[in-house]
Structures are given as C-alpha cells and as structure tokens.
mmCIF file of C-alpha atoms in Angstrom:
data_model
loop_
_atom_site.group_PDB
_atom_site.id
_atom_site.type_symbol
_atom_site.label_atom_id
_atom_site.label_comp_id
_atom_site.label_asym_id
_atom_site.label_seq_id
_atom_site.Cartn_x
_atom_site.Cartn_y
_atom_site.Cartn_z
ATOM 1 C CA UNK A 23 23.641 -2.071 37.718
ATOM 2 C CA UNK A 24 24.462 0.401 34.671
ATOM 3 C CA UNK A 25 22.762 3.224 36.544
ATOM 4 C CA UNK A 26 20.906 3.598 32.786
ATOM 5 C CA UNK A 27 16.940 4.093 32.160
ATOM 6 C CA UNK A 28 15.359 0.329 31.751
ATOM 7 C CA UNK A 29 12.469 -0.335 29.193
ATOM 8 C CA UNK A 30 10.774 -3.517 28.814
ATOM 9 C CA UNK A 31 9.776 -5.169 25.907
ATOM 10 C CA UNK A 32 6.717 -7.948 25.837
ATOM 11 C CA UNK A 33 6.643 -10.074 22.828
ATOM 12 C CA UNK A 34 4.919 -13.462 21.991
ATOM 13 C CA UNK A 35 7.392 -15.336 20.856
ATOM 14 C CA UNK A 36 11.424 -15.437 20.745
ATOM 15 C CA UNK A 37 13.862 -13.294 19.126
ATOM 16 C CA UNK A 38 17.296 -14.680 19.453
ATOM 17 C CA UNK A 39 18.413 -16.155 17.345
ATOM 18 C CA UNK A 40 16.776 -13.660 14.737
ATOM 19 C CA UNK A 41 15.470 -15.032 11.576
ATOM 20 C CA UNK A 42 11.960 -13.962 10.742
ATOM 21 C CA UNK A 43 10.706 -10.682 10.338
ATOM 22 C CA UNK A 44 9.625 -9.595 13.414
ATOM 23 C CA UNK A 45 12.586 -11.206 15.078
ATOM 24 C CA UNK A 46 15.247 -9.040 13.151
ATOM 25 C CA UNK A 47 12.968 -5.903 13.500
ATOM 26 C CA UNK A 48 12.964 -6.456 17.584
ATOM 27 C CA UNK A 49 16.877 -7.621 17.699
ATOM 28 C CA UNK A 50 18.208 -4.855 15.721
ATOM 29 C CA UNK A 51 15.805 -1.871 16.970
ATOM 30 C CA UNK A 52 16.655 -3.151 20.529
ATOM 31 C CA UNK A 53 20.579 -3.374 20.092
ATOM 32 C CA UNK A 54 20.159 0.083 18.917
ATOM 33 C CA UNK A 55 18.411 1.451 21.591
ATOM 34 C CA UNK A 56 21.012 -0.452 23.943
ATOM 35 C CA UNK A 57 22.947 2.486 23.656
ATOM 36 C CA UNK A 58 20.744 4.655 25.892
ATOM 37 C CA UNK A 59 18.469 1.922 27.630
ATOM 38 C CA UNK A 60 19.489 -1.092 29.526
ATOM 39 C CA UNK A 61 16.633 -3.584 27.579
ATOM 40 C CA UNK A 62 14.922 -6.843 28.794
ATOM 41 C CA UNK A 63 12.880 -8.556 26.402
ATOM 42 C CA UNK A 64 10.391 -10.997 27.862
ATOM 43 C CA UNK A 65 9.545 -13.597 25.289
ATOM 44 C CA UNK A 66 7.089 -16.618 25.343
ATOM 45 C CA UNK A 67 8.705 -19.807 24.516
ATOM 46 C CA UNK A 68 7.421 -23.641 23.306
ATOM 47 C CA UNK A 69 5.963 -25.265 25.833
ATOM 48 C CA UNK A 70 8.132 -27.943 27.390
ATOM 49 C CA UNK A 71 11.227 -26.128 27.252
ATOM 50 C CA UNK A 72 13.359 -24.884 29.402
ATOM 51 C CA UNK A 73 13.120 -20.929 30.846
ATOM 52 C CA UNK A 74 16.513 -18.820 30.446
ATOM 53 C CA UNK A 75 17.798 -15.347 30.179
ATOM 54 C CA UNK A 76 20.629 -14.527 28.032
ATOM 55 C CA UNK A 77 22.494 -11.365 26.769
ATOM 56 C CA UNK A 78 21.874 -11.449 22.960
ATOM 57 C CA UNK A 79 23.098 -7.659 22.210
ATOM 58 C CA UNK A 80 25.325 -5.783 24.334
ATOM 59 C CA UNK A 81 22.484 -4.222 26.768
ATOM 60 C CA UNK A 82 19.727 -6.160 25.517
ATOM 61 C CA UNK A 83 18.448 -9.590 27.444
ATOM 62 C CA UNK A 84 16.165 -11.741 26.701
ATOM 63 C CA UNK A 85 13.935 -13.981 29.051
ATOM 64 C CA UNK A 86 12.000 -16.790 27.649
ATOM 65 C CA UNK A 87 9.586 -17.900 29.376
ATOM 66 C CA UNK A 88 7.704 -21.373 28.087
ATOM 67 C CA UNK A 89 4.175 -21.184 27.845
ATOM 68 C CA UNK A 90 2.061 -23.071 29.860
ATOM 69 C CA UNK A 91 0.572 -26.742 28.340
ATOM 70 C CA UNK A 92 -2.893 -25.146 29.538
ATOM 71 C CA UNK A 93 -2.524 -22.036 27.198
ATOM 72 C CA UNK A 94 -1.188 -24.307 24.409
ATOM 73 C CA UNK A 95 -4.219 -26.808 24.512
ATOM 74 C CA UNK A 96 -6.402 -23.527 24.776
ATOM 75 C CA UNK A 97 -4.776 -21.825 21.661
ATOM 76 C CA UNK A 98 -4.669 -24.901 19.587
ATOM 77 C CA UNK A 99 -8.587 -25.657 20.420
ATOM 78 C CA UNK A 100 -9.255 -21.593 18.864
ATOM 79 C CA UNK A 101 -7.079 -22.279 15.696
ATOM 80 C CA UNK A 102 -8.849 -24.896 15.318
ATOM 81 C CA UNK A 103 -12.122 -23.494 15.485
ATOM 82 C CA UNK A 104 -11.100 -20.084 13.415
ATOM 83 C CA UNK A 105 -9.305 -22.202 10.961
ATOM 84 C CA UNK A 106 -6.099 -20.318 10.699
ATOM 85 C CA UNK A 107 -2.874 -19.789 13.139
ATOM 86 C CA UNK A 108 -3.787 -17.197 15.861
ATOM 87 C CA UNK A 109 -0.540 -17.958 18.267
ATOM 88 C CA UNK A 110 -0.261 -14.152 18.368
ATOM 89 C CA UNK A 111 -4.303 -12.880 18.940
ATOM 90 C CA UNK A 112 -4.974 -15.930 21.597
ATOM 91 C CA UNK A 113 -2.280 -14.623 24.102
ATOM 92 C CA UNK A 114 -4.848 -11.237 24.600
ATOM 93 C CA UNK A 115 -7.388 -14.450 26.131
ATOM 94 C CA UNK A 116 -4.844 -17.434 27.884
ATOM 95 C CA UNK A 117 -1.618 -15.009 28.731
ATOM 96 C CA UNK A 118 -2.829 -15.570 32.724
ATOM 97 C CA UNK A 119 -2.782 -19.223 32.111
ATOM 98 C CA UNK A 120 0.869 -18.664 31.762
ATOM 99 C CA UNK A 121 1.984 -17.374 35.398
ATOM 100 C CA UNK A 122 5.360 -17.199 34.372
ATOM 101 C CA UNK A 123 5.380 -15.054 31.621
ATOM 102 C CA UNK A 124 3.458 -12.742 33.987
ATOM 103 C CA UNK A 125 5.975 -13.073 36.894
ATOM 104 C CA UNK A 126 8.549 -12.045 34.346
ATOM 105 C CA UNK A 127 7.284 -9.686 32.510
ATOM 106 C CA UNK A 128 6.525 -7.680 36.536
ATOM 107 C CA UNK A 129 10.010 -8.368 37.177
ATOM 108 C CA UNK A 130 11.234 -6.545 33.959
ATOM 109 C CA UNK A 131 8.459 -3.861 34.129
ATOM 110 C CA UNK A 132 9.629 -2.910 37.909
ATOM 111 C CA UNK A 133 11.347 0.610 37.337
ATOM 112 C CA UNK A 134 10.988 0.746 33.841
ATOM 113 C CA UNK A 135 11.007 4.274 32.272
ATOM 114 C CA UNK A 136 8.418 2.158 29.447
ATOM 115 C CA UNK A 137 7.160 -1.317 28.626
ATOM 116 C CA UNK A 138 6.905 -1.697 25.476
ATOM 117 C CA UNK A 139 4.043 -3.467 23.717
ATOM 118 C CA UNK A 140 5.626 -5.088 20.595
ATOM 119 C CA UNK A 141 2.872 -6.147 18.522
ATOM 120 C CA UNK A 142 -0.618 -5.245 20.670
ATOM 121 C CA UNK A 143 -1.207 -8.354 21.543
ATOM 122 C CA UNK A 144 0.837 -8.347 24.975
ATOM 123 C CA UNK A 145 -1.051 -5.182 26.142
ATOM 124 C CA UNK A 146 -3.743 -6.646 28.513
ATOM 125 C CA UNK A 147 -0.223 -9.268 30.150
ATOM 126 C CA UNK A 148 1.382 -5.806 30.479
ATOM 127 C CA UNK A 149 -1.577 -3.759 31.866
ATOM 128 C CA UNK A 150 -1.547 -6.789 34.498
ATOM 129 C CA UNK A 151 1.462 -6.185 36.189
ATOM 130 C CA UNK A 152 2.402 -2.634 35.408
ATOM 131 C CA UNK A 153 1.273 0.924 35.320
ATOM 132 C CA UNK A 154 4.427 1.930 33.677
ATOM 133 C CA UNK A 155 4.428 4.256 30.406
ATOM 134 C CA UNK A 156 3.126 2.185 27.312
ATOM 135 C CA UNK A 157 5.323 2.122 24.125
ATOM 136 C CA UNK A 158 3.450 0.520 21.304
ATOM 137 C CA UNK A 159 5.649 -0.914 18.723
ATOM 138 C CA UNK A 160 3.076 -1.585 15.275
ATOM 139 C CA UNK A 161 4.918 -3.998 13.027
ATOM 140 C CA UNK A 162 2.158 -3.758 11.072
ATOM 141 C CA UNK A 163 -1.553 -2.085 10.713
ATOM 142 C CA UNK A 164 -2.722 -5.386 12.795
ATOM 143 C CA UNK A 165 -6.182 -5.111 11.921
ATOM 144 C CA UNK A 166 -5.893 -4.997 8.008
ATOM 145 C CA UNK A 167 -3.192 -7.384 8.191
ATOM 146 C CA UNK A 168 -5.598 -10.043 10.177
ATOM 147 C CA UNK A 169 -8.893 -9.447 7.741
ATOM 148 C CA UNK A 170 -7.050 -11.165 5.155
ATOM 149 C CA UNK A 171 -6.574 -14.294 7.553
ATOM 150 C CA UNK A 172 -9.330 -14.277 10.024
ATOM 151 C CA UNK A 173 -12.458 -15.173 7.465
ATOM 152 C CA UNK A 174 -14.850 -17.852 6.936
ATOM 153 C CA UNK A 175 -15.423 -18.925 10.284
ATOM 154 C CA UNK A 176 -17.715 -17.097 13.192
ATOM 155 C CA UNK A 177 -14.679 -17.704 15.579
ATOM 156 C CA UNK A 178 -12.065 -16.008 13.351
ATOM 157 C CA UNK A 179 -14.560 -13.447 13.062
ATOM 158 C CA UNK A 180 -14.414 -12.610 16.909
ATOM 159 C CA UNK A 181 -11.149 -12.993 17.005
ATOM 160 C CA UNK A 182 -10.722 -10.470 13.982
ATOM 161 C CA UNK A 183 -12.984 -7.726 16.363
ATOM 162 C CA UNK A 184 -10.494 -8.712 19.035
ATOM 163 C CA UNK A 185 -7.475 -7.807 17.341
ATOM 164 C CA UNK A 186 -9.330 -4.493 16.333
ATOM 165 C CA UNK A 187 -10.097 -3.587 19.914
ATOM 166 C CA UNK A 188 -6.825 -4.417 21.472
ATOM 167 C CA UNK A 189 -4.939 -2.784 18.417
ATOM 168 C CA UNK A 190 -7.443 0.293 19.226
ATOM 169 C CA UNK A 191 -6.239 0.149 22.915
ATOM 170 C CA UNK A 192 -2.498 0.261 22.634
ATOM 171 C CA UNK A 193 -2.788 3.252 19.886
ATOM 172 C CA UNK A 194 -4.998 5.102 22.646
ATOM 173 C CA UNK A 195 -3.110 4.382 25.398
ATOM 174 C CA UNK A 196 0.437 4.287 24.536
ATOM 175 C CA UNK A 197 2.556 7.400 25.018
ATOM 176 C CA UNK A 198 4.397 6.705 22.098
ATOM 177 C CA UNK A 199 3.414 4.739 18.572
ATOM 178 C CA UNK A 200 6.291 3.430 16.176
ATOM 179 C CA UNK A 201 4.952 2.218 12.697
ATOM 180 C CA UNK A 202 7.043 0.649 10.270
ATOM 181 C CA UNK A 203 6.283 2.698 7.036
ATOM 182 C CA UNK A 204 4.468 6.364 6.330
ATOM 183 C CA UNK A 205 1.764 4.339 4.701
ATOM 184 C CA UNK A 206 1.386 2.506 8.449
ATOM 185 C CA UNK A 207 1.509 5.713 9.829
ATOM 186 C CA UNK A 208 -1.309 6.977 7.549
ATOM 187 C CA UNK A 209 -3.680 3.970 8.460
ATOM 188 C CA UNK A 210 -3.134 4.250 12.231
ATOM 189 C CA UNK A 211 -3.738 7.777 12.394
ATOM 190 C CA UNK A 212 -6.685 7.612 10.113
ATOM 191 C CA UNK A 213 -8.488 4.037 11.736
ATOM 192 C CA UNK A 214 -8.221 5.227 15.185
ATOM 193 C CA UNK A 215 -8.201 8.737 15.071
ATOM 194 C CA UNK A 216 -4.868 9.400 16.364
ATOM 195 C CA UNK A 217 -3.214 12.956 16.246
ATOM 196 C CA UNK A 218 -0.321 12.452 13.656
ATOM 197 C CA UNK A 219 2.480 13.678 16.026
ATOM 198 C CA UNK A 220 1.489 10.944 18.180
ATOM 199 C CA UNK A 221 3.137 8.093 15.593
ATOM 200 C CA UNK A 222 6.163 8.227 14.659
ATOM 201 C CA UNK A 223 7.893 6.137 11.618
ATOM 202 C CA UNK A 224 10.445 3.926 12.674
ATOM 203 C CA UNK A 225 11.373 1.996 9.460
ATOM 204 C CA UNK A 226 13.062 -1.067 9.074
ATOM 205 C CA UNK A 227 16.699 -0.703 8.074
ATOM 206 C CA UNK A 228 20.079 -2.369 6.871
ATOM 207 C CA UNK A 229 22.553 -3.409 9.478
ATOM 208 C CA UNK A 230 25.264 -1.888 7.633
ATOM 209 C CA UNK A 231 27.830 -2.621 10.358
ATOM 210 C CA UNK A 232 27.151 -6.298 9.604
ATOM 211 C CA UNK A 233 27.671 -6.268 5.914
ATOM 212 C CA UNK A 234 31.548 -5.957 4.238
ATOM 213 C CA UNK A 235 31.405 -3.198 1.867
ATOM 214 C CA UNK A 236 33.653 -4.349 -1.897
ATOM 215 C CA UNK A 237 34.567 -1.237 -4.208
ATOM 216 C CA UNK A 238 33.590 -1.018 -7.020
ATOM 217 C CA UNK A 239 37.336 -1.744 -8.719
ATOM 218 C CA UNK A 240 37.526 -4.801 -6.327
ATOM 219 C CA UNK A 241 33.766 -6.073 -7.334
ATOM 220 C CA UNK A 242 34.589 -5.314 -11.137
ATOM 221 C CA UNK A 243 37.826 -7.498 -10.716
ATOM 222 C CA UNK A 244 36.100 -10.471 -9.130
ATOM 223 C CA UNK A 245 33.344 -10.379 -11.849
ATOM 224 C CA UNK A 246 36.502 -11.014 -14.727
ATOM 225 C CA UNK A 247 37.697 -13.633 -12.799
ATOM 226 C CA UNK A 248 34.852 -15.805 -12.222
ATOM 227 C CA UNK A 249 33.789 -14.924 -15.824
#
C-alpha cells in the first residue's frame, strides 16, 4: 500500500492499449494524476474474454472486466431497434446484468477519496455500489453529441432522452465537472444550469515527454539530404 489517496475511474470500455480518443484522453489524464492518486480504472471488456488487472502507467491499473453474454444480447437487440451503435448509452439499462463489473467497480470504489464517472454513462453502476464523491469526466457535451446519432427511430429517441437525463445527473451530482474545451464548458453550464466555477476545463494535450524534439539546424539538415 502507497499510503496515497485512491480514486476510481468507471469506464465502458478498455483503455490500454490506447488508441482511440477517449482511450488516450483516460491513459494520459490518469498517468498524470498518478502522481498524487494511486488510480484503478475499471473497464468493461468483450464478452468471452478473459478478466485481468494490469499496471498500464506507473500508479494507474486497470481491471477489465468482460461483459456478460446477457448484457451483450440485450445491447445488440437496442442497436438494433435504434438503428445506430449505443454500446456506451445501453450500459445506464443492462450494467446489473454484468455482476462483475459491479463487484469490481465496489472493490475499487472502497476508500476512494472519488469515483470518477468517465463519460456519464457509468453513473447509475457507480451510484450502485458507492456513496463516494462523484467526479464527472465530460469528453464531450453527451447530449448534442448523441442528437446527431440517435434519430429516425422511436427507440433512439428514448435513448437520446436517456442520455440527456443521466448526462443531467452526473453534472448535478458530481463534486467536480472536467470538460474538454471552454466551448464544452459553455454548453454544460448553460444546458443544465450549472454555476461556472463548478466545471472546470481540462483540455486535451500533447505528451511531450513521448515525442523527440529535432532543432531546427538538425531538421533543416535532414530536409537537404533527403532532397
């Protein structure tokens, strides 16, 4: 034991190794963070594969947890009614039909200083097994991001007042909001009537420390020589 504060982190779906978007926002904002926290990220896997926890940073774990065949069937039977991927918005309906998950994510939330909420969509899984202080991580302004996705059918229409309602829930409830830009920022504060000191932006950045830095002598030399 580091003696450090804990937080856990709920996502719905893996991070390491980090190649999407919201993978290499969660790695690197974690490993950062790993320098005052001792992190556990609990992550929902493929179904059929195999549970694990692994150091991916120094300070941050992650444990996947595969989700249930019962909450895949259910979230394939919804995308196909509402006619577009909802992976993400199903897990606020089928997360107890992955016992699991839930068992982890109480194990990581015991003691915690915060569990963090990244994306809202873990927030009623979290509210299940913890009373701990809610961090709400916003990758995005969920509900304008979904309108342009969740149309044309009368299920991706309730699912589109879902995501409203649980994005609603983790801005009211969380004792801190991160967005991702000032424009985020903006829309949170205005859409759910948030006092602005309550959201704070947290931008994506480089990971400068992973990138070798050329001179500009050195680069100018390389150009003549490959012509």
């Amino acid at each position: 034991m580091s003696g450090r504060e804990k937080l856990a982190v709920a996502a719905t779906f893996p991070v390491d190794p980090p190649r999407g978007g919201g993978q290499v926002r969660i790695f690197h904002l974690y490993r950062e963070l790993a320098r005052v926290y001792d992190v556990e990220l609990v992550t929902l896997g493929l179904p059929g594969t195999s549970a694990n926890r692994k150091e991916i940073a120094p300070g941050v774990w992650e444990t996947r947890v595969p989700k249930s065949v019962e909450h895949a069937e259910l979230e394939w039977r919804l995308e196909s009614e509402a006619g577009a991927l909802v992976t993400d918005v199903a897990m606020t309906r089928y997360y107890r039909h992955s016992v699991d998950y839930l068992d982890a994510l109480r194990k990581a939330s015991r003691g915690a200083r915060a569990v963090v909420a990244s994306h809202p969509y873990t927030l009623p899984a979290i509210r299940e097994v913890s009373d701990a202080p809610l961090w709400y991580d916003a990758h995005n302004v969920e509900a304008s991001l979904k309108a342009g996705i969740l149309v044309g059918t009368d299920r991706a229409r309730e699912l589109l007042a879902d995501v409203e309602s649980v994005e609603r829930a983790c801005c009211e409830q969380a004792e801190a909001i991160w967005a991702c830009s000032v424009e985020d920022r903006a829309e949170l504060v205005s859409r759910y009537r948030l006092a602005a000191d309550r959201v704070l932006v947290v931008a994506n950045g480089v990971a400068l420390d992973e990138l070798n830095y050329v001179a500009i002598p050195k680069r100018r030399q390389i150009k003549r020589r490959l012509g």
